[in-house]
Amino acid sequence: MPRSVSVIVVTWNALEHLKKFLPSVTQTEYEDFEIIIADNASTDGSAEWVESAFPECNVVSLSENYGFCGGNNRAAAYARGEILVFLNNDVEVEKEWLKDLVTVFDSPEIAAAQPKIRSYAEKEKFEYAGAAGGFLDSLAYPFCRGRVFQNLEKDEGQYDDRTFIFWASGAAFAVRNNLFTEFGGFDEDFNFHMEEIDLCWRFLNRGYRIMFCPESTVYHLGGGSLPMNSSRKTFFNFRNSLMMIWKNAGTPWIRSRFLLRLCFDGLAGMYAVFRGNFGDAAAIVRAHFQFYRIWRKVHRKRKKLQALRTTDQEPAEMIRTSVVADYFLKGKKTFHQIVGSNSHAGGNPS
């Protein structure tokens, strides 16, 4: 019997995205799956349109806009599937995308996974949000196989191996339902961005693994919630990254690396000023000050999580180099240039 799957799509005033992308999701060829549309109190008729055009979908109408984290957490309570797949509302899927993706959960150590994520606009290229699986560098900056900063590679099969990764993208995030519930779902204090990395880090600290599945492919438009050049996006990325690190990094890492990470963030702010991007520079400053204001709350979460972790070592999927230095100082623009063309980074399960 195939595993049952619940595909959850959170949306807010994005009727045009639903009209464009939801049809491909409804045409998925898989024996046992359901589609849940979590509508964050849209006022553009999204819920009504879905109910009329695709009555087979289960529409969960929420009372307010809970954002990505809150919307998904609440929708998960309605899911009957053994596997949850959180899918952005601007993602097109191939007909058999679920078939191979769910097979990674045959291994009990796998908590979450993602498919190959390519660009909807340039379908031969990887997409920014996830590409061929996510990693953190030695200072906990995120990057992906197929995407390092703004450099997006053409998919030529160079990452067509199932491999352990540090984090799966929230654009198409597959996870065991029971573990999602046990671990408390996405941290709603994050609102947007990094919440999936935070959850994956919590899984890794408890001995689970995250998997990339290249046999499954989806196409992501991106920028549906926040544009790539949004200073608000910059704010959430920097603030949430600090929250994520303080919650999940081991004490040795915090003692040896956290101050250096703060310094690198400062350099990022200076670089933004140098480029004349004063909005991003101000966003980085705001992100840091807000983190300091909420530090006590984040630290209380840290104490609980650190008591539950099963190892003092950082996950093997944390790359032992600085992607910032490699990219900007050494001119290494691809994952293979940074990590090595023969490296499987977190390890090849085969």
Coordinates of C-alpha atoms in Angstrom, one line a residue:
M1 CA 0.0 0.0 0.0
P2 CA 1.4 3.4 -0.9
R3 CA 1.7 6.0 1.9
S4 CA -1.2 8.4 2.2
V5 CA -0.2 12.0 1.4
S6 CA -1.8 15.3 2.3
V7 CA -0.7 18.2 0.1
I8 CA -1.2 21.5 1.9
V9 CA -1.3 24.8 0.1
V10 CA -1.4 28.0 2.1
T11 CA -2.7 31.0 0.3
W12 CA -3.6 34.6 1.0
N13 CA -5.2 36.9 -1.7
A14 CA -3.4 34.9 -4.4
L15 CA -6.3 33.9 -6.6
E16 CA -4.2 34.3 -9.8
H17 CA -1.6 32.0 -8.5
L18 CA -4.2 29.4 -7.6
K19 CA -5.8 29.6 -11.1
K20 CA -2.3 29.2 -12.7
F21 CA -0.7 26.5 -10.5
L22 CA -3.4 24.5 -8.7
P23 CA -4.6 22.7 -11.8
S24 CA -1.3 20.8 -12.1
V25 CA -1.5 19.8 -8.4
T26 CA -5.0 18.4 -8.9
Q27 CA -3.7 16.3 -11.9
T28 CA -1.2 14.5 -9.7
E29 CA -1.1 10.8 -10.5
Y30 CA -0.9 9.1 -7.1
E31 CA -3.2 6.5 -5.5
D32 CA -3.8 8.0 -2.1
F33 CA -3.6 11.7 -1.6
E34 CA -5.7 14.7 -0.7
I35 CA -5.3 18.5 -1.3
I36 CA -5.9 20.9 1.5
I37 CA -6.2 24.6 0.7
A38 CA -5.5 26.7 3.8
D39 CA -7.0 30.1 3.1
N40 CA -5.6 32.8 5.3
A41 CA -8.8 34.9 5.3
S42 CA -8.4 36.0 1.7
T43 CA -10.7 38.7 0.4
D44 CA -10.2 38.0 -3.3
G45 CA -12.6 35.1 -3.6
S46 CA -9.9 32.4 -3.4
A47 CA -11.8 30.0 -1.2
E48 CA -15.0 30.3 -3.3
W49 CA -13.1 29.8 -6.5
V50 CA -11.4 26.6 -5.3
E51 CA -14.7 25.2 -4.0
S52 CA -16.3 25.8 -7.4
A53 CA -13.4 24.8 -9.7
F54 CA -12.0 21.9 -7.7
P55 CA -14.6 20.6 -5.3
E56 CA -12.3 17.6 -4.6
C57 CA -10.0 19.9 -2.6
N58 CA -10.6 20.5 1.1
V59 CA -10.7 24.2 1.8
V60 CA -9.8 25.2 5.3
S61 CA -11.0 28.8 5.8
L62 CA -9.0 30.4 8.6
S63 CA -10.3 33.4 10.5
E64 CA -7.2 35.6 9.9
N65 CA -3.9 35.7 8.0
Y66 CA -1.7 33.5 10.1
G67 CA 1.2 33.7 7.6
F68 CA 3.1 30.7 6.2
C69 CA 3.9 29.1 9.5
G70 CA 0.6 29.6 11.2
G71 CA -1.5 28.7 8.2
N72 CA 0.4 25.4 7.6
N73 CA 0.3 24.5 11.3
R74 CA -3.5 24.9 11.5
A75 CA -4.1 23.1 8.2
A76 CA -2.0 20.1 9.3
A77 CA -4.6 19.4 12.0
Y78 CA -7.1 18.6 9.2
A79 CA -4.7 16.3 7.3
R80 CA -5.2 12.5 7.3
G81 CA -2.0 11.7 5.3
E82 CA 0.9 9.8 6.8
I83 CA 3.1 12.2 4.8
L84 CA 2.4 16.0 4.7
V85 CA 3.7 18.0 1.7
F86 CA 3.6 21.7 2.3
L87 CA 3.5 23.3 -1.2
N88 CA 3.7 26.9 -2.1
N89 CA 0.8 28.3 -4.1
D90 CA 3.1 29.3 -7.0
V91 CA 4.5 25.8 -7.7
E92 CA 3.7 23.7 -10.7
V93 CA 4.2 19.9 -10.3
E94 CA 4.8 17.0 -12.7
K95 CA 2.1 14.4 -12.8
E96 CA 4.1 11.7 -10.9
W97 CA 6.0 14.0 -8.6
L98 CA 4.7 12.2 -5.5
K99 CA 5.5 8.7 -6.6
D100 CA 9.3 8.8 -5.9
L101 CA 9.2 11.5 -3.3
V102 CA 7.3 9.4 -0.8
T103 CA 9.7 6.4 -1.2
V104 CA 12.4 8.2 0.7
F105 CA 10.3 7.6 3.8
D106 CA 10.9 3.9 3.5
S107 CA 13.9 4.6 5.7
P108 CA 12.7 5.3 9.3
E109 CA 15.5 7.8 9.9
I110 CA 14.1 10.2 7.3
A111 CA 12.0 12.9 8.8
A112 CA 11.7 15.3 5.9
A113 CA 12.5 15.6 2.2
Q114 CA 12.2 17.8 -0.8
P115 CA 12.0 17.2 -4.6
K116 CA 14.2 18.9 -7.2
I117 CA 13.1 22.5 -7.4
R118 CA 13.5 24.2 -10.8
S119 CA 12.6 27.7 -12.0
Y120 CA 9.1 28.1 -13.5
A121 CA 10.4 31.0 -15.6
E122 CA 13.6 29.3 -16.8
K123 CA 12.8 25.6 -16.4
E124 CA 16.2 24.4 -17.3
K125 CA 17.7 26.2 -14.3
F126 CA 17.4 25.5 -10.6
E127 CA 15.2 27.8 -8.5
Y128 CA 16.5 30.0 -5.7
A129 CA 14.3 28.5 -2.9
G130 CA 15.7 25.0 -2.4
A131 CA 17.2 24.0 -5.8
A132 CA 18.8 20.5 -5.2
G133 CA 18.8 20.6 -1.4
G134 CA 19.9 23.0 1.3
F135 CA 23.0 23.2 3.5
L136 CA 24.4 25.5 6.1
D137 CA 28.0 26.6 6.1
S138 CA 30.3 26.9 9.1
L139 CA 28.7 30.1 10.2
A140 CA 25.2 28.8 9.6
Y141 CA 24.5 30.7 6.4
P142 CA 22.2 28.8 4.1
F143 CA 23.0 27.8 0.5
C144 CA 21.9 25.0 -1.9
R145 CA 23.2 22.6 -4.4
G146 CA 22.5 24.4 -7.6
R147 CA 22.2 27.9 -5.9
V148 CA 24.8 29.9 -4.1
F149 CA 23.7 33.4 -3.3
Q150 CA 22.3 34.7 -6.6
N151 CA 24.1 32.3 -8.8
L152 CA 21.6 29.7 -10.2
E153 CA 23.0 26.7 -12.1
K154 CA 21.5 25.0 -15.1
D155 CA 20.3 21.6 -14.3
E156 CA 22.5 19.2 -16.2
G157 CA 22.1 16.2 -14.0
Q158 CA 25.0 17.2 -11.8
Y159 CA 22.9 16.8 -8.6
D160 CA 20.9 13.7 -9.6
D161 CA 21.8 11.7 -6.6
R162 CA 19.7 11.0 -3.5
T163 CA 21.7 12.5 -0.7
F164 CA 21.3 13.7 2.9
I165 CA 20.9 17.4 3.1
F166 CA 20.7 19.9 6.0
W167 CA 17.3 21.4 5.1
A168 CA 14.4 20.9 2.8
S169 CA 12.8 23.9 1.1
G170 CA 9.5 25.2 2.4
A171 CA 8.4 25.6 -1.2
A172 CA 7.9 21.8 -1.4
F173 CA 8.5 20.4 2.0
A174 CA 7.6 16.7 2.7
V175 CA 7.5 15.5 6.3
R176 CA 6.1 12.7 8.4
N177 CA 2.8 13.8 9.9
N178 CA 3.5 12.3 13.3
L179 CA 6.9 14.0 13.6
F180 CA 5.6 17.3 12.4
T181 CA 3.0 17.1 15.2
E182 CA 5.5 15.8 17.8
F183 CA 8.0 18.6 17.1
G184 CA 5.4 21.3 17.3
G185 CA 5.4 22.2 13.6
F186 CA 6.8 25.4 12.3
D187 CA 7.8 28.0 14.8
E188 CA 5.2 30.8 14.3
D189 CA 7.6 33.4 15.7
F190 CA 9.4 33.1 12.4
N191 CA 6.4 34.3 10.4
F192 CA 8.3 34.1 7.0
H193 CA 11.6 32.4 6.1
M194 CA 14.0 30.0 7.8
E195 CA 11.1 28.2 9.6
E196 CA 11.8 25.0 7.5
I197 CA 15.5 25.2 8.3
D198 CA 14.8 25.6 12.0
L199 CA 12.5 22.5 11.9
C200 CA 15.1 20.5 10.0
W201 CA 17.8 21.4 12.5
R202 CA 15.5 20.3 15.3
F203 CA 15.1 17.0 13.5
L204 CA 18.8 16.6 13.0
N205 CA 19.6 17.3 16.6
R206 CA 17.4 14.3 17.5
G207 CA 19.0 11.9 15.2
Y208 CA 16.8 12.1 12.1
R209 CA 17.9 12.8 8.6
I210 CA 16.7 15.0 5.7
M211 CA 16.7 13.8 2.1
F212 CA 16.9 15.2 -1.4
C213 CA 14.9 13.3 -4.0
P214 CA 16.0 14.1 -7.6
E215 CA 13.5 11.8 -9.3
S216 CA 10.7 14.2 -8.3
T217 CA 10.6 17.6 -9.9
V218 CA 8.5 20.8 -9.3
Y219 CA 8.7 24.3 -10.8
H220 CA 8.6 27.3 -8.5
L221 CA 7.8 30.8 -9.6
G222 CA 9.1 32.4 -6.4
G223 CA 8.6 35.8 -4.9
G224 CA 4.9 35.3 -4.4
S225 CA 4.9 36.4 -0.8
L226 CA 7.9 38.7 -0.7
P227 CA 9.9 39.9 -3.7
M228 CA 13.6 38.9 -3.9
N229 CA 14.7 42.5 -3.6
S230 CA 12.4 43.3 -0.6
S231 CA 14.1 44.8 2.4
R232 CA 11.3 43.1 4.5
K233 CA 12.6 39.8 3.2
T234 CA 16.1 40.8 4.2
F235 CA 14.9 41.6 7.7
F236 CA 13.2 38.2 8.2
N237 CA 16.2 36.3 6.7
F238 CA 18.7 37.9 9.1
R239 CA 16.5 38.0 12.2
N240 CA 15.1 34.5 11.8
S241 CA 18.6 33.1 11.0
L242 CA 19.8 34.4 14.4
M243 CA 16.8 33.0 16.1
M244 CA 17.3 29.6 14.4
I245 CA 21.0 29.5 15.4
W246 CA 20.4 30.4 19.0
K247 CA 17.7 27.8 19.4
N248 CA 19.5 24.9 17.7
A249 CA 23.3 25.3 17.7
G250 CA 25.3 23.4 20.3
T251 CA 27.0 25.2 23.1
P252 CA 30.5 24.7 21.6
W253 CA 29.4 26.2 18.3
I254 CA 27.8 29.2 20.1
R255 CA 30.9 29.9 22.1
S256 CA 33.3 29.6 19.2
R257 CA 31.2 30.9 16.2
F258 CA 28.3 33.1 17.2
L259 CA 30.3 36.4 17.7
L260 CA 32.0 35.8 14.4
R261 CA 28.6 35.3 12.8
L262 CA 27.5 38.6 14.1
C263 CA 30.6 40.2 12.6
F264 CA 29.8 38.7 9.2
D265 CA 26.3 40.1 9.4
G266 CA 27.9 43.5 10.1
L267 CA 30.0 43.1 7.0
A268 CA 26.9 42.2 5.0
G269 CA 25.3 45.5 6.2
M270 CA 28.4 47.4 5.1
Y271 CA 28.4 45.7 1.7
A272 CA 24.8 46.7 1.3
V273 CA 25.7 50.4 2.0
F274 CA 28.7 50.1 -0.4
R275 CA 26.2 49.0 -3.1
G276 CA 23.9 51.8 -2.3
N277 CA 21.2 49.4 -1.0
F278 CA 20.4 51.4 2.1
G279 CA 17.1 49.6 2.6
D280 CA 18.8 46.2 3.1
A281 CA 21.4 47.8 5.3
A282 CA 18.7 49.2 7.6
A283 CA 16.8 45.9 7.5
I284 CA 19.9 44.1 8.8
V285 CA 20.3 46.6 11.7
R286 CA 16.6 46.2 12.6
A287 CA 16.9 42.4 12.4
H288 CA 19.7 42.4 15.0
F289 CA 18.0 44.8 17.4
Q290 CA 14.8 42.9 17.3
F291 CA 16.7 39.6 18.0
Y292 CA 18.3 41.2 21.0
R293 CA 14.9 42.4 22.2
I294 CA 13.4 38.9 22.0
W295 CA 16.5 37.1 23.1
R296 CA 15.1 35.9 26.4
K297 CA 12.1 34.3 24.7
V298 CA 14.4 32.6 22.2
H299 CA 16.7 31.5 24.9
R300 CA 13.8 29.8 26.8
K301 CA 13.2 27.8 23.6
R302 CA 16.9 26.9 23.4
K303 CA 17.0 25.5 26.9
K304 CA 14.1 23.1 26.1
L305 CA 15.5 22.0 22.8
Q306 CA 19.1 21.6 23.9
A307 CA 17.8 19.3 26.7
L308 CA 16.3 17.0 24.1
R309 CA 19.1 16.8 21.6
T310 CA 20.9 13.4 21.3
T311 CA 24.4 14.6 20.4
D312 CA 26.8 17.5 21.2
Q313 CA 28.1 17.4 17.6
E314 CA 26.8 19.7 14.9
P315 CA 25.1 17.8 12.1
A316 CA 27.3 16.3 9.4
E317 CA 25.4 18.3 6.9
M318 CA 26.9 21.6 8.2
I319 CA 29.6 22.3 5.7
R320 CA 33.0 23.0 7.2
T321 CA 33.8 26.1 5.2
S322 CA 32.6 29.7 4.9
V323 CA 30.4 30.1 1.8
V324 CA 30.7 33.9 2.2
A325 CA 34.5 33.8 2.0
D326 CA 34.5 31.2 -0.8
Y327 CA 32.0 33.1 -2.9
F328 CA 33.1 36.7 -2.5
L329 CA 36.8 36.3 -1.8
K330 CA 37.7 33.1 -3.7
G331 CA 35.3 33.4 -6.6
K332 CA 33.7 30.0 -6.0
K333 CA 30.2 30.3 -7.5
T334 CA 28.8 26.8 -7.4
F335 CA 28.2 24.1 -4.7
H336 CA 30.8 21.8 -6.3
Q337 CA 33.4 24.5 -6.4
I338 CA 32.9 25.2 -2.7
V339 CA 32.4 21.6 -1.4
G340 CA 34.1 19.5 -4.1
S341 CA 32.7 17.8 -7.2
N342 CA 33.0 14.3 -5.7
S343 CA 31.5 15.2 -2.3
H344 CA 28.0 14.2 -1.2
A345 CA 28.3 16.7 1.6
G346 CA 25.9 15.2 4.2
G347 CA 26.5 11.7 2.8
N348 CA 25.0 9.5 0.1
P349 CA 22.5 7.0 1.5
S350 CA 23.2 4.5 -1.2

